[in-house]
């Protein structure tokens, strides 16, 4: 029996969650001012599958992830979801009969990740940018490229690495062995040499996007992640060029 496509208004519910949160839906797409809506992403999803159970479960997965990000990163600035949604969908479809189980597992791991790095955790990062736009992923691939070059930024393998890293980092902070992660006056941790205050973060990341120095162009459904550039050093250099000073601690 042919399955029906999930109705568009289900995707509208995801847009409504963001609207009700009163966040500025900034994108890093140099050609747009706001993110691709979930209704638009829904149109792309239904072009690739008509399986109602997969679509419905994917919508539930995205709802769980969006709510977790809003709850744990309320000051987040850039909210591109295109490539993450594309990655989740394609991994689920590749699992065939295991698609639903994969989506449920992905949702669980992403919620854990946001809770372990967000404002309610010991780590207390301010934004999800480094995870969504691939800075952590590129650094991870560069360590063992021959084994990791084909592992995607939103794979369970990489998410598991981040979960392990969060546990290690939390332990180091609790034991006082992580001075570079000292709390800033604003109550967030910033291990970088440059400020990550909202106006500085916006300025730096929009310039990085314009100069194509974002490892994962998460605003693109068909993005091609790049790992083999020194993105960390290039970000430091651009911050210096833009005169973005380090935060007082």
Tab-separated table of C-alpha atoms in Angstrom, residues 1 3 31-32 89 140 157 159-160 189 194 202 204 233:
chain	number	residue	atom	x	y	z
A	1	UNK	CA	0.000	0.000	0.000
A	3	UNK	CA	2.031	5.564	2.124
A	31	UNK	CA	23.116	35.358	0.156
A	32	UNK	CA	20.291	35.256	2.714
A	89	UNK	CA	17.639	11.811	6.407
A	140	UNK	CA	38.956	15.611	14.598
A	157	UNK	CA	30.536	7.972	15.135
A	159	UNK	CA	28.677	12.408	17.876
A	160	UNK	CA	29.940	9.575	20.083
A	189	UNK	CA	33.524	29.259	29.009
A	194	UNK	CA	39.333	36.110	20.948
A	202	UNK	CA	28.313	37.543	14.624
A	204	UNK	CA	33.601	36.859	12.963
A	233	UNK	CA	44.370	29.063	12.747
